Coordinates of C-alpha atoms in Angstrom, one line a residue:
X215 CA 94.6 96.7 94.5
X216 CA 91.0 95.6 94.6
X217 CA 88.3 96.9 92.3
X218 CA 88.1 100.1 94.3
X219 CA 85.6 101.8 92.0
X220 CA 82.9 99.1 92.7
X221 CA 84.1 98.3 96.3
X222 CA 83.9 101.7 97.8
X223 CA 83.5 100.6 101.4
X224 CA 87.0 99.0 101.6
X225 CA 90.1 99.6 99.6
X226 CA 92.9 97.0 100.0
X227 CA 95.6 95.2 98.2
X228 CA 96.7 91.6 98.2
X229 CA 100.1 90.1 97.5
X230 CA 100.6 87.3 95.0
X231 CA 103.7 85.3 94.2
X232 CA 104.8 83.4 91.1
X233 CA 107.4 80.8 90.3
X234 CA 108.3 82.5 87.1
X235 CA 108.2 86.1 85.9
X236 CA 106.0 86.4 82.8
X237 CA 107.1 89.8 81.5
X238 CA 105.0 92.6 80.0
X239 CA 104.1 91.1 76.6
X240 CA 101.0 89.2 77.8
X241 CA 99.6 89.6 81.3
X242 CA 97.6 86.3 81.3
X243 CA 100.3 84.8 83.5
X244 CA 99.2 87.1 86.4
X245 CA 95.9 85.2 86.8
X246 CA 97.8 81.9 87.7
X247 CA 99.5 82.8 91.0
X248 CA 101.2 80.0 93.0
X249 CA 101.1 81.6 96.5
X250 CA 98.8 81.1 99.5
X251 CA 96.2 83.7 100.1
X252 CA 98.0 86.4 102.0
X253 CA 94.9 88.2 103.1
X254 CA 94.3 91.8 102.2
X255 CA 96.1 94.9 103.5
X256 CA 93.7 97.7 104.0
X257 CA 94.6 101.1 102.5
X258 CA 93.9 103.9 104.9
X259 CA 93.8 107.6 104.6
X260 CA 91.7 107.8 101.4
X261 CA 88.3 107.5 103.1
X262 CA 87.1 110.9 101.8
X263 CA 87.9 109.8 98.2
X264 CA 86.1 106.5 98.9
X265 CA 83.0 108.5 99.8
X266 CA 83.2 110.3 96.5
X267 CA 83.3 106.9 94.7
X268 CA 80.3 105.8 96.7
X269 CA 78.3 109.0 95.9
X270 CA 75.7 109.3 93.1
X271 CA 77.9 111.9 91.4
X272 CA 80.6 109.3 90.6
X273 CA 78.1 107.2 88.5
X274 CA 76.6 110.3 86.8
X275 CA 77.4 110.3 83.1
X276 CA 78.0 114.0 83.2
X277 CA 81.1 113.3 85.2
X278 CA 82.4 110.3 83.3
X279 CA 85.6 112.0 82.2
X280 CA 86.4 113.2 85.7
X281 CA 85.6 109.7 87.0
X282 CA 88.0 108.1 84.6
X283 CA 90.8 110.5 85.4
X284 CA 90.2 110.1 89.2
X285 CA 90.5 106.3 88.8
X286 CA 93.8 106.6 86.9
X287 CA 95.0 108.9 89.7
X288 CA 94.0 106.3 92.4
X289 CA 96.0 103.6 90.6
X290 CA 99.0 105.9 90.2
X291 CA 98.8 106.8 93.9
X292 CA 98.7 103.1 94.8
X293 CA 101.7 102.4 92.6
X294 CA 103.6 105.3 94.3
X295 CA 102.8 103.6 97.6
X296 CA 104.3 100.4 96.4
X297 CA 107.4 102.2 94.9
X298 CA 108.1 103.9 98.2
X299 CA 107.6 100.7 100.2
X300 CA 109.9 98.8 97.9
X301 CA 112.8 101.1 98.8
X302 CA 112.7 99.5 102.3
X303 CA 112.8 96.0 100.8
X304 CA 116.6 95.5 101.0
X305 CA 116.4 91.9 99.8
X306 CA 114.2 92.5 96.8
X307 CA 115.7 90.2 94.2
X308 CA 112.8 89.8 91.8
X309 CA 110.5 92.1 89.8
X310 CA 107.7 93.5 92.0
X311 CA 104.5 94.6 90.1
X312 CA 101.7 96.8 91.2
X313 CA 98.3 97.4 89.6
X314 CA 94.6 97.5 90.3
X315 CA 91.9 95.1 89.3
X316 CA 90.8 95.6 85.7
X317 CA 93.7 97.9 84.9
X318 CA 96.5 97.0 82.5
X319 CA 98.6 99.9 83.8
X320 CA 101.3 97.9 85.6
X321 CA 104.1 99.5 87.5
X322 CA 107.3 97.4 87.9
X323 CA 109.8 97.9 90.7
X324 CA 113.3 96.3 90.1
X325 CA 116.2 96.6 92.4
X326 CA 118.6 96.5 89.5
X327 CA 116.8 99.4 87.7

């Protein structure tokens, strides 16, 4: 998912593909994808939340803890979307990862799990 906390006008995700799965020990391999640009897929239905991120309140230091928790919940919600979508991918034969820009919280969907 894009950097949603700084790109409040448009939330989207992009698909990347890799020749080899690099595992969870070191995520540097994720920056070297081998696929063509698939374009972004817009995330709809969270526009009210996007408006909160665009507001002055979101950047207010008094709400820093609430902002951090909200960001974690956005990433978890995105990962839940990917988990549900993966149930329809009948030919999924590779690890499928979901995260957001600048987050090391990576969810992995495996058909064999």
